[in-house]
Coordinates of C-alpha atoms in Angstrom, one line a residue:
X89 CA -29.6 -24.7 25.3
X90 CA -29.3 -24.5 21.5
X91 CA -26.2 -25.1 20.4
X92 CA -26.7 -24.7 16.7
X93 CA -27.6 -20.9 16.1
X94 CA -29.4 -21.9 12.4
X95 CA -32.7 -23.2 11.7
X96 CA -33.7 -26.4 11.5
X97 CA -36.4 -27.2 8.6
X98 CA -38.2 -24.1 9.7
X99 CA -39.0 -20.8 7.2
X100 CA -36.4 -18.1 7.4
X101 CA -38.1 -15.2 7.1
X102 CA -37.0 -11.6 8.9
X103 CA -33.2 -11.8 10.4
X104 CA -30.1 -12.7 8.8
X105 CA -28.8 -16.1 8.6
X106 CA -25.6 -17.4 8.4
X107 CA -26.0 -21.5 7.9
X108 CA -23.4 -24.1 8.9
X109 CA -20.3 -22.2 7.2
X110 CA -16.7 -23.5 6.5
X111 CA -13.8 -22.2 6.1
X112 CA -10.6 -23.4 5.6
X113 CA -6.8 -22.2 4.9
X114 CA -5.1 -24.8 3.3
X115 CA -5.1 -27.8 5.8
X116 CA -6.4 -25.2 8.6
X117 CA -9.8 -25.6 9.5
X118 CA -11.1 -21.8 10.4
X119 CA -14.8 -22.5 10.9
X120 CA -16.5 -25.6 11.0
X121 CA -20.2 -25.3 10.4
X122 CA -21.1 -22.5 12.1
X123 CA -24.4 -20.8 12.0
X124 CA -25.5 -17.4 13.2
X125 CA -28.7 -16.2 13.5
X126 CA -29.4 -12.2 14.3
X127 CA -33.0 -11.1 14.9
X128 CA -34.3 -7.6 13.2
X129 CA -33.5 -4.9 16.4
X130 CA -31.3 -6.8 18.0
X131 CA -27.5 -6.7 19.8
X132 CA -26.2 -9.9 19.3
X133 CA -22.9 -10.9 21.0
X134 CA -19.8 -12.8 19.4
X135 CA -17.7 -14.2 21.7
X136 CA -14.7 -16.4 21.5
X137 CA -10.6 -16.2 22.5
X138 CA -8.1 -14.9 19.8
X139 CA -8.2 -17.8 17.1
X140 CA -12.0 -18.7 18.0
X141 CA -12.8 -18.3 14.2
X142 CA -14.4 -14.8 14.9
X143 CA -12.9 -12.3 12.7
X144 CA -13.2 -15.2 9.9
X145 CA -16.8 -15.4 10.0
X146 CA -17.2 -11.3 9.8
X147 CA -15.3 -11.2 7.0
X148 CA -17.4 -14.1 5.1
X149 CA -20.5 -11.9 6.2
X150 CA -19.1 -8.8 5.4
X151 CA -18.0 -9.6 1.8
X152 CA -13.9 -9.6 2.1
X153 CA -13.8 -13.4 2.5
X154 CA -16.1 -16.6 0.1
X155 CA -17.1 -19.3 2.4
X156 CA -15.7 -23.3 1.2
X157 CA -19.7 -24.2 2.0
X158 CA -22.5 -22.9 3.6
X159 CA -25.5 -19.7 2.9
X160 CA -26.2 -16.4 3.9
X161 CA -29.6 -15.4 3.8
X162 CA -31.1 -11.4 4.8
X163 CA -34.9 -11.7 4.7
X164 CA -35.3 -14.6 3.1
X165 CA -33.2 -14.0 0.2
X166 CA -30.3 -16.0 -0.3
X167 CA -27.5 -13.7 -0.6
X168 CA -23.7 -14.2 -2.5
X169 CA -21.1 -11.7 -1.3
X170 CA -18.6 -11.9 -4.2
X171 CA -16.7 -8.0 -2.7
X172 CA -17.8 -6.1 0.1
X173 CA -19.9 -3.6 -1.7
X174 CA -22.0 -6.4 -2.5
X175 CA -22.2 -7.0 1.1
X176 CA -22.8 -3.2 1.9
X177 CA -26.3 -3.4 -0.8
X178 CA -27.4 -6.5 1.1
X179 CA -27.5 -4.2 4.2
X180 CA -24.2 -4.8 6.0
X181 CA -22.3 -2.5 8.1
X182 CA -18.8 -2.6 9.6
X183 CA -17.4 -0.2 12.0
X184 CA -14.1 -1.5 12.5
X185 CA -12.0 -1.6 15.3
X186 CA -8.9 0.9 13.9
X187 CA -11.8 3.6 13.2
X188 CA -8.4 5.8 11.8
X189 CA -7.6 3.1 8.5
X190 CA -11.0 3.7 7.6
X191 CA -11.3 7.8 7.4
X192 CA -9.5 10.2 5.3
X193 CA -8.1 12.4 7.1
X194 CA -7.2 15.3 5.3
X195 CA -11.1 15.0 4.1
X196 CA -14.3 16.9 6.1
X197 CA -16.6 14.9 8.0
X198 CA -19.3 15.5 5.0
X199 CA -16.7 14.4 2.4
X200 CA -15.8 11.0 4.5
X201 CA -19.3 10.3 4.9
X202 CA -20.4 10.5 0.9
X203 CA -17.2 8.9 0.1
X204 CA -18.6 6.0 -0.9
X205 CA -21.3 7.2 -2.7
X206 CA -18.9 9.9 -4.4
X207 CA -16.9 6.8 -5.6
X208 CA -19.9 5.5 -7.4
X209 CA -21.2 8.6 -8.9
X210 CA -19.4 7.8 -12.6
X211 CA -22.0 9.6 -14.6
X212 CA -22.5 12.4 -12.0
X213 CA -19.5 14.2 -11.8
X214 CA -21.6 17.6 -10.2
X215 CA -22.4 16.7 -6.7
X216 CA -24.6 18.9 -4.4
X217 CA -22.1 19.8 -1.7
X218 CA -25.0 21.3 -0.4
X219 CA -27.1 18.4 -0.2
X220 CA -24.0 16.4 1.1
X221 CA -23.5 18.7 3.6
X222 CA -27.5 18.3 4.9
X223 CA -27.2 14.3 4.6
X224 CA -24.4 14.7 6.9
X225 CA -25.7 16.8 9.7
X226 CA -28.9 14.4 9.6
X227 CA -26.7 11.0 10.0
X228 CA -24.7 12.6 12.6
X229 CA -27.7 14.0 14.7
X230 CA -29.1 10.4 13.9
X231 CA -25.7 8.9 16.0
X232 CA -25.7 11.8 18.7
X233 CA -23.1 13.7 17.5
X234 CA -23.5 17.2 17.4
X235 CA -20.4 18.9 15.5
X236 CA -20.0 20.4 11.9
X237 CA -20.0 18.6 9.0
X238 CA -16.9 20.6 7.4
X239 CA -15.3 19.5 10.2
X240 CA -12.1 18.3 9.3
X241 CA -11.1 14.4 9.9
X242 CA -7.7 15.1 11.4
X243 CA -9.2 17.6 14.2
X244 CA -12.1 14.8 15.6
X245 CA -11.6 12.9 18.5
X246 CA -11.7 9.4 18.5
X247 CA -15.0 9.0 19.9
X248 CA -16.0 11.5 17.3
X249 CA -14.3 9.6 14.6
X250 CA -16.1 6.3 16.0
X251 CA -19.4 8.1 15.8
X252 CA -18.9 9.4 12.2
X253 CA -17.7 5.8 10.6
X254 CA -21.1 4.9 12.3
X255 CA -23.2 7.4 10.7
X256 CA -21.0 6.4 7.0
X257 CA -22.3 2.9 7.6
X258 CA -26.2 4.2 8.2
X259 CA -25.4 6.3 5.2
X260 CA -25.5 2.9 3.3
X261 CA -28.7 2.2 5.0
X262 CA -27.2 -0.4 6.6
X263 CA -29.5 -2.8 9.0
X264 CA -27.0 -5.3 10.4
X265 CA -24.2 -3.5 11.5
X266 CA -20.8 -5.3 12.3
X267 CA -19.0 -3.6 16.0
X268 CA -15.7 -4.7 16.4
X269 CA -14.3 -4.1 20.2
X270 CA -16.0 -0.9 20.1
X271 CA -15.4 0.5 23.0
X272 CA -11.6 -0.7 23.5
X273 CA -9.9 2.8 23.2
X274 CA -13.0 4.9 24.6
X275 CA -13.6 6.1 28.3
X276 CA -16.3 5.3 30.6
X277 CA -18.6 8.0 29.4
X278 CA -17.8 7.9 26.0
X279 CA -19.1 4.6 25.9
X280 CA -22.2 5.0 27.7
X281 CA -23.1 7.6 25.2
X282 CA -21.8 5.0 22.9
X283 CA -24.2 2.6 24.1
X284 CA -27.6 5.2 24.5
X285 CA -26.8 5.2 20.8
X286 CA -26.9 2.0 20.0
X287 CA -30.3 1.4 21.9
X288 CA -31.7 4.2 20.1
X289 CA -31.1 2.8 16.4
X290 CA -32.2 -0.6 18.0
X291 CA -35.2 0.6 18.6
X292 CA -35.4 2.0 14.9
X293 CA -35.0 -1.7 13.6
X294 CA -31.0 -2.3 13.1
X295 CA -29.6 -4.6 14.1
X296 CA -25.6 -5.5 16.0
X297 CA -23.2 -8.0 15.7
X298 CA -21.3 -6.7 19.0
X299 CA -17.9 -8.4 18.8
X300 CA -15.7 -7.8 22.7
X301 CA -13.2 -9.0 25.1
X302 CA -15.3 -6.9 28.0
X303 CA -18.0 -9.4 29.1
X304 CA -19.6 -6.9 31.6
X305 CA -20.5 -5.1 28.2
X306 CA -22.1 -8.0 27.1
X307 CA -24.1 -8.5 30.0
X308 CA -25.1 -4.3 29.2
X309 CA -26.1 -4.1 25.9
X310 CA -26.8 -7.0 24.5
X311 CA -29.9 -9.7 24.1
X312 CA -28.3 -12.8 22.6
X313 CA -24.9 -14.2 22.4
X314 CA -23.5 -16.7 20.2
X315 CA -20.4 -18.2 21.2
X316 CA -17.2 -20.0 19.0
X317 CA -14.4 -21.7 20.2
X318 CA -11.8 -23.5 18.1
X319 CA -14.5 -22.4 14.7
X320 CA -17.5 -24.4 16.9
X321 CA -20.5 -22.8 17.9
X322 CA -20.2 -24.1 21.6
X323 CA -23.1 -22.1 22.9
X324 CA -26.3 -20.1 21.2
X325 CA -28.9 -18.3 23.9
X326 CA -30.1 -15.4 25.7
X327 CA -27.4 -13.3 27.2
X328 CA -29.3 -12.7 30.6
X329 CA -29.4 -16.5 31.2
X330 CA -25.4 -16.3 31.1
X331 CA -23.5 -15.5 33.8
X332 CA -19.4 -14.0 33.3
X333 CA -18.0 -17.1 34.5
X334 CA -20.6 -19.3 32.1
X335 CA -19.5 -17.4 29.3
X336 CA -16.1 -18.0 30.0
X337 CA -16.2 -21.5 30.8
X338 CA -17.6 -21.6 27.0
X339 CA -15.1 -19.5 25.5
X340 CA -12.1 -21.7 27.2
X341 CA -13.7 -25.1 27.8
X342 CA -14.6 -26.7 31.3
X343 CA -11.4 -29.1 30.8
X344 CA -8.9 -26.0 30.6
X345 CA -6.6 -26.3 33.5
X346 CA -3.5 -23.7 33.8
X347 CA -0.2 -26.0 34.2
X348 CA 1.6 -24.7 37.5
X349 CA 4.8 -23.6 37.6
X350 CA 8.2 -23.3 40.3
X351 CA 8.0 -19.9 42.0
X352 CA 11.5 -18.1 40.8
X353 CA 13.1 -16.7 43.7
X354 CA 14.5 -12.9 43.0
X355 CA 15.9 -10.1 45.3
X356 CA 13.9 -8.2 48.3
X357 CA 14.9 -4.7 46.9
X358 CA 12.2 -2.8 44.7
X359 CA 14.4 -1.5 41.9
X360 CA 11.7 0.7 40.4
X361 CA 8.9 1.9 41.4
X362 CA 6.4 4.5 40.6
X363 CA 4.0 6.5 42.8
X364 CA 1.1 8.6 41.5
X365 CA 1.7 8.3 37.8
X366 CA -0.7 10.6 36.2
X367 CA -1.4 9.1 32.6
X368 CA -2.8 12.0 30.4
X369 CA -4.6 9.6 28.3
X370 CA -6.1 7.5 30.2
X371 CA -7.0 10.4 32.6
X372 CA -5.9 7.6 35.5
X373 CA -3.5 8.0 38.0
X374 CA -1.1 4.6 38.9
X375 CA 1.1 2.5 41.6
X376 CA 3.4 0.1 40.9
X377 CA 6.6 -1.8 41.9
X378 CA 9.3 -4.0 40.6
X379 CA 11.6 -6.4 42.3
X380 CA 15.4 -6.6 41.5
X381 CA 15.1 -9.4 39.3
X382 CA 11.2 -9.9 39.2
X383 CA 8.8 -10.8 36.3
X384 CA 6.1 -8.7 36.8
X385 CA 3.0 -8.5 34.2
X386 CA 0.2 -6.3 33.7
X387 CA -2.9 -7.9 32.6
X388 CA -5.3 -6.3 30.4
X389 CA -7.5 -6.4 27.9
X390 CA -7.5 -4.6 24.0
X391 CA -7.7 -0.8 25.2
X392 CA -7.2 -1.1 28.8
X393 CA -4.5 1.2 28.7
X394 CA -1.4 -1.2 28.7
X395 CA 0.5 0.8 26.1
X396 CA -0.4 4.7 27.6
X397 CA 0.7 3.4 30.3
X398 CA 4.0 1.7 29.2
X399 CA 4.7 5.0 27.4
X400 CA 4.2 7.4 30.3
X401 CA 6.4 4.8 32.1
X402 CA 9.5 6.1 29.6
X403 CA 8.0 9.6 29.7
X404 CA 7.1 9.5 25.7
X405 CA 3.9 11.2 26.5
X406 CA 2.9 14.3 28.9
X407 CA 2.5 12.6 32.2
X408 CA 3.3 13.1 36.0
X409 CA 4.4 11.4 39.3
X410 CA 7.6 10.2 41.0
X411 CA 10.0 7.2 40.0
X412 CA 12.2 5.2 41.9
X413 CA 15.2 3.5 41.2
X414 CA 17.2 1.5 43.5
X415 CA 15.4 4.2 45.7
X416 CA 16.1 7.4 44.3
X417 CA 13.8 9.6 43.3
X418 CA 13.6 11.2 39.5
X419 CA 11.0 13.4 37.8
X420 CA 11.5 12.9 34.1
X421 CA 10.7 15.3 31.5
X422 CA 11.6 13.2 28.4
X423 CA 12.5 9.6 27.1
X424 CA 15.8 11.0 26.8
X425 CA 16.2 11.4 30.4
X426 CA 14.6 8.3 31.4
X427 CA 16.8 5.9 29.4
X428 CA 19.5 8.0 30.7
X429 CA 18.5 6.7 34.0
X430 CA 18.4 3.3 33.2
X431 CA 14.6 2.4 31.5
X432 CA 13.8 1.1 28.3
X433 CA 10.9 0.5 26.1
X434 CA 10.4 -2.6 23.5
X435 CA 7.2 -1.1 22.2
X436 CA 4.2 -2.7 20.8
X437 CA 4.6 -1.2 17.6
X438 CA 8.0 -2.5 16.4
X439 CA 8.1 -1.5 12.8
X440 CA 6.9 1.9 13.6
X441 CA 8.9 2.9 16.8
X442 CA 11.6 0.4 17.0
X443 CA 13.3 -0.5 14.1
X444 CA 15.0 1.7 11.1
X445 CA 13.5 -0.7 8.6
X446 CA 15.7 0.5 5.8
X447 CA 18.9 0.4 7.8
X448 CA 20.7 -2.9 7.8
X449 CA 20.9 -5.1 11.2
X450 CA 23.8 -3.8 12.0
X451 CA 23.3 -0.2 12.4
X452 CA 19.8 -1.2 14.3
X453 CA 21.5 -3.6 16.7
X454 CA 24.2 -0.5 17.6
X455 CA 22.4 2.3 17.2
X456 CA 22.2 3.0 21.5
X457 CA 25.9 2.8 21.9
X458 CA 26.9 5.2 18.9
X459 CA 28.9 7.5 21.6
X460 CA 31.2 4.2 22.2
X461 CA 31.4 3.2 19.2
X462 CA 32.4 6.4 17.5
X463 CA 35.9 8.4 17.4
X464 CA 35.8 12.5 16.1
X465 CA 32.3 11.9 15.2
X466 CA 33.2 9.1 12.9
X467 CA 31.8 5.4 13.5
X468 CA 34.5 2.7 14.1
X469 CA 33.2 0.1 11.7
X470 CA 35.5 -2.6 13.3
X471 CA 34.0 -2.4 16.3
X472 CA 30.9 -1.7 15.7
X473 CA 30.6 -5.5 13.1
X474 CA 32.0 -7.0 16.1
X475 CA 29.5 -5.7 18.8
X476 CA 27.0 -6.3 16.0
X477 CA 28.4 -9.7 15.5
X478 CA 28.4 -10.7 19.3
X479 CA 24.2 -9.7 19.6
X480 CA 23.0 -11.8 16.2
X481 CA 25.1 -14.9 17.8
X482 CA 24.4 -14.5 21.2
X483 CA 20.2 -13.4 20.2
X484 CA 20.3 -16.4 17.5
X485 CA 19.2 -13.6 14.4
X486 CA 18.3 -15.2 11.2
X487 CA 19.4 -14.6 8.6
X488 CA 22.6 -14.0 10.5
X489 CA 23.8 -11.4 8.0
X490 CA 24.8 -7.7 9.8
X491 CA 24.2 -6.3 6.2
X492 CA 20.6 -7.4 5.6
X493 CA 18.3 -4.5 5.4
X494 CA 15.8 -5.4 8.9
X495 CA 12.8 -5.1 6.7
X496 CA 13.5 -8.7 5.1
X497 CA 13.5 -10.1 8.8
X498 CA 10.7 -12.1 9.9
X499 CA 8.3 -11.2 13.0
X500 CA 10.5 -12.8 15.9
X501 CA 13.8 -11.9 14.3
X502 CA 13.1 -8.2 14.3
X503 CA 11.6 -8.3 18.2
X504 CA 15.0 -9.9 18.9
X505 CA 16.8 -7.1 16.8
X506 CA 14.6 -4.2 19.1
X507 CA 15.4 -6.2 22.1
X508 CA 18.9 -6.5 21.3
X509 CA 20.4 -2.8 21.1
X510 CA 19.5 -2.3 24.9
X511 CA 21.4 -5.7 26.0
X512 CA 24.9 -3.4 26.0
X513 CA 23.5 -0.5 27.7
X514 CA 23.0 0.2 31.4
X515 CA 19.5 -0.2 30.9
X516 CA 18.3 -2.0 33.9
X517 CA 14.4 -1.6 33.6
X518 CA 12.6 -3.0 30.4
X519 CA 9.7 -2.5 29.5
X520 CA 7.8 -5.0 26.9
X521 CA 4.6 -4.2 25.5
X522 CA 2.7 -6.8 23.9
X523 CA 6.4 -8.2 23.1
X524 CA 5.1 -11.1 21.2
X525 CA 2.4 -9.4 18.4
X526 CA 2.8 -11.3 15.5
X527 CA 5.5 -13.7 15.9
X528 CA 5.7 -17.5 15.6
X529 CA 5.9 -19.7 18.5
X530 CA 9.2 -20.4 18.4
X531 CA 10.0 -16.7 18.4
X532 CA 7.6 -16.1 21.1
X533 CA 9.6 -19.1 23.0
X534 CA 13.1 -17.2 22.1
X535 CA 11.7 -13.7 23.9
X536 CA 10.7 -15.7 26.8
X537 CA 14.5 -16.8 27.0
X538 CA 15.9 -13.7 26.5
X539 CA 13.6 -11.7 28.9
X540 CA 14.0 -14.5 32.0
X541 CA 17.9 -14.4 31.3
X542 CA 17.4 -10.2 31.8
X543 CA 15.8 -11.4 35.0
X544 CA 18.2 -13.8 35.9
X545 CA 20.6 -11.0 35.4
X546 CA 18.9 -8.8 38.3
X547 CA 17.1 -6.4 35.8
X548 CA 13.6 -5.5 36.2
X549 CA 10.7 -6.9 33.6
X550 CA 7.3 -5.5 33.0
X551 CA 5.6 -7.4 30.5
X552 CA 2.0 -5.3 29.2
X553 CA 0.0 -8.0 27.0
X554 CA -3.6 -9.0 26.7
X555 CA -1.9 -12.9 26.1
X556 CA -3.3 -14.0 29.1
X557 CA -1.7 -17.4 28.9
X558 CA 1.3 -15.8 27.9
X559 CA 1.6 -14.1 31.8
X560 CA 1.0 -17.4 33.7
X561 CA 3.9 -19.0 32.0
X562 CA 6.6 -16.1 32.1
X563 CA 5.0 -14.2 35.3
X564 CA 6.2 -13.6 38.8
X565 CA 3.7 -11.3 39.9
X566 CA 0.4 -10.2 38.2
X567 CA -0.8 -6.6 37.8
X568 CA -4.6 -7.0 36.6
X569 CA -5.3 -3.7 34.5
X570 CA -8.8 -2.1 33.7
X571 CA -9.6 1.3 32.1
X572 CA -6.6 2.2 32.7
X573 CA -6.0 1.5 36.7
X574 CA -4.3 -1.3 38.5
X575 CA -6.6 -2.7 40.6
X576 CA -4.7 -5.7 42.1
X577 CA -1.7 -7.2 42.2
X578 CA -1.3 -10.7 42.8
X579 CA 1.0 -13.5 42.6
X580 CA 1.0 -15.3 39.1
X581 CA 0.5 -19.0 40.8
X582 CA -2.0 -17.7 42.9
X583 CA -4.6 -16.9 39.9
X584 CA -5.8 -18.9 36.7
X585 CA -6.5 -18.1 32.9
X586 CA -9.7 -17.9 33.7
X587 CA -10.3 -15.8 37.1
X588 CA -7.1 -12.9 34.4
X589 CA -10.0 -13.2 31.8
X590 CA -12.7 -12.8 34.7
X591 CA -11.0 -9.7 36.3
X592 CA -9.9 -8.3 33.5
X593 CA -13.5 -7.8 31.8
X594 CA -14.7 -6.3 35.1
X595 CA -15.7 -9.3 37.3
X596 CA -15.7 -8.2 40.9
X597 CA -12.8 -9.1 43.2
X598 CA -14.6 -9.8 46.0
X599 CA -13.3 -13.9 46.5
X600 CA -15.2 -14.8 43.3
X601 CA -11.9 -16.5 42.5
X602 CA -13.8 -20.1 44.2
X603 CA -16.8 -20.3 41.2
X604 CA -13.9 -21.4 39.0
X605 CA -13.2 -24.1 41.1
X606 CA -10.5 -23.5 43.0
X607 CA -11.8 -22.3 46.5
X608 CA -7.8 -22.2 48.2
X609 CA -7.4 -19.7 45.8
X610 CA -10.0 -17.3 47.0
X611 CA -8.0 -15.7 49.8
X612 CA -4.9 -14.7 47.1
X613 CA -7.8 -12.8 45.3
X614 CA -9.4 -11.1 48.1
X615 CA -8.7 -7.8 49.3

């Protein structure tokens, strides 16, 4: 095995080279001499958990980030990225993950795609639309998509959007072509299509750096793999030589163990449930249950569908099916009706769908009990502070001011203030997806108080997140998600951190649970 992915003393001639690179952020070490080597033609895999030093080392290569030490070199020629259009003339592509932040929407497909070029074009201010147009259609037959080029932006699917960002990149004439999670918000065939695409311009000579959480990708479409962990390059080789569980054991380290926890004990009763929800999105159809009381998570990676599913749960999006609480039956048409009935949502998206950022913490933390708080339509102020006043002490809000707009909180404090104007309803089902994005660990240790005290309470928790660790330590029961289906539930101190990770990028269930060493755990995986 070669654990160093740079040469040694030999000529580097065709490929790009990245050679023993640091990085640092003040006293954080990032990356710590990594090197990367990516052959002309090739799909090379990055692997590594969230903080491997991954995203750190794209951005070196593709020019938004200097390295502290180290050299790039394309062809032989020693390269300095000083912006990213520096990078782009060298030859690099990125197709990023949010394919959305990096189209204009309001634009044509043919406009998007000479954008860059347009941007340039100082002493040409007459363009051939014409020619444009022609470029267009060719990049876009090059990436298999067959649709217009005046096309506009805002009417293209995602896939389609995916495709054309692709074809912008080409339009660079791009050879080494960055994929981040590519595939994390596409469907099954999307992807294959996806994939017959990338095998294609393979064969024309460019090359992938095919960055993913779904290993059983890896194992599809790429040749090499080079994989980081804590801003090491742990392991360099052929991907076919690499089994899922090898690759993981890299990516976490053969001395991870998962600490154990005491089972919580909670009621019998199944205080919602769901049967056949049909999730428009995901085109998948789900099962699931929840204990009076009970912790239960759903496991899954970037773009499994965690948060489609969390929204068809509150009915925010089209969807069908049957819930269940405290076993009566309700078909809901609306989020209105379904908090009505008791559910609530502490979305992934906080600033966006949670919070009136503008509107001081006060008005956020009341803004559900409005019909108590108010008298001939007018709000009573005194007891609306005090209700206000009650939540920041009891949820520990700093700055504990009610009149500070919620913009200036940080992170944690504004996930506490979303959290905290459903703790005076009759909510009695909460929903949490990805509840910790973005805050400190001391925030994140905060939630976790607040949402085992909601359990403590005899409420029902579902907590969506790809924090795999995160599950294991709040976790009664585990729900392990995958393009969009549940396919298992399980006990949380039944399964490790590395089976979630194993399961979740498509490993088999079939009692594969012993290859990570513990065999008595086999039987809790098996159907």
């Amino acid at each position: 095995m070669d654990e160093n992915a740079g040469s040694t003393g030999e000529e580097q001639m065709s490929g790009l080279y990245m050679n023993h690179i640091y990085k640092s952020f003040g006293t954080i070490n990032v990356l710590n001499g990594v090197s990367l080597h990516v052959q002309p033609g090739e799909v090379h895999a990055l692997l590594g958990m969230n903080g491997a030093g991954k995203s750190t080392l794209m951005k070196i290569l593709a020019g938004d980030l200097s390295p502290d030490q180290g050299t790039i070199t394309i062809d032989g020629k020693e390269q300095q990225f000083s912006s990213p259009a520096d990078a782009k003339k060298a030859g690099i592509g990125l197709v990023v993950q949010e394919v959305d932040t990096a189209l204009f929407p309001a634009l044509t497909v043919y406009e998007n795609i000479a954008a860059d070029e347009i941007a340039k074009t100082k002493q040409k201010p007459l363009l051939s639309w014409k020619q444009q147009k022609e470029r267009a259609a060719e990049l876009l037959r090059r990436v298999g998509l067959s649709i217009s080029p005046a096309k506009l932006i805002r009417e293209c699917s995602l896939h389609e959007k995916q495709l054309i960002v692709l074809a912008k990149v080409l339009s660079s004439s791009a050879r080494y072509i960055i994929l981040d999670e590519p595939t994390a918000a596409l469907s099954e065939t999307e992807t294959k299509r996806l994939f017959t695409i990338i095998n294609e311009l393979k064969a024309q000579g460019v090359s992938f750096i095919y960055i993913s959480h779904k290993l059983k990708e890896i194992k599809e479409i790429c040749d090499r793999v080079t994989i980081l962990r804590d801003g090491n390059v742990v392991h360099h080789g052929d991907v076919a030589s690499l089994s899922l569980e090898e690759m993981i054991r890299y990516m976490v380290g053969r001395s991870y163990t998962t600490a154990q926890r005491e089972t919580r004990t909670y009621g019998d009763d199944r205080l919602f449930e769901v049967k056949q929800l049909h999730i428009a999105k995901t085109n998948t159809t789900v099962d699931l249950y929840v204990h009076k009381g009970e912790i239960v998570g759903i496991a899954g990676l970037v773009g499994a569908g965690k948060t489609e599913l969390a929204e068809s749960l509150i009915a925010s999006s089209k969807t069908t099916g049957e819930w269940w609480i405290d076993g009566k039956r309700y078909a809901f048409a609306s989020p209105k009706e379904a908090i009505a009935a008791g559910i609530c949502l502490i979305p992934e998206e906080r600033r966006k769908q949670g919070l009136f950022l503008q509107e001081p913490v006060r008005t956020n933390l009341t803004v559900r009990l409005l019909s108590s708080l108010t008298k001939w339509l007018w709000v009573r102020q005194k007891k609306e502070t005090s209700v206000a006043k009650q939540l920041v002490d009891s949820l520990q809000i700093h700055p504990p001011f009610l009149s500070t707009s919620v913009r200036q909180l940080s992170g944690g404090n504004q996930q506490k203030v979303v959290i905290g104007k459903w703790l005076k309803t009759d909510a009695r089902i909460f929903i949490f997806d990805e509840p910790t994005k973005g805050i400190d660990i001391n925030a994140k240790q905060e939630v976790f108080s607040i949402i085992r005290s909601l359990a403590d309470e005899g409420k029902a928790i579902l907590y969506l997140t790809s924090e795999f660790q995160e599950l294991l330590d709040i976790a009664d029961t585990i729900y392990i998600m995958v393009d969009g289906k549940l396919i298992k539930r399980v006990p949380a101190h039944d399964i490790t951190y590395e089976q979630l990770i194993y399961y979740c990028s498509g490993g088999e269930m079939d009692g594969t649970a012993s290859r990570f060493g513990r065999q008595e755990k086999a039987s809790a995986i098996s159907s």
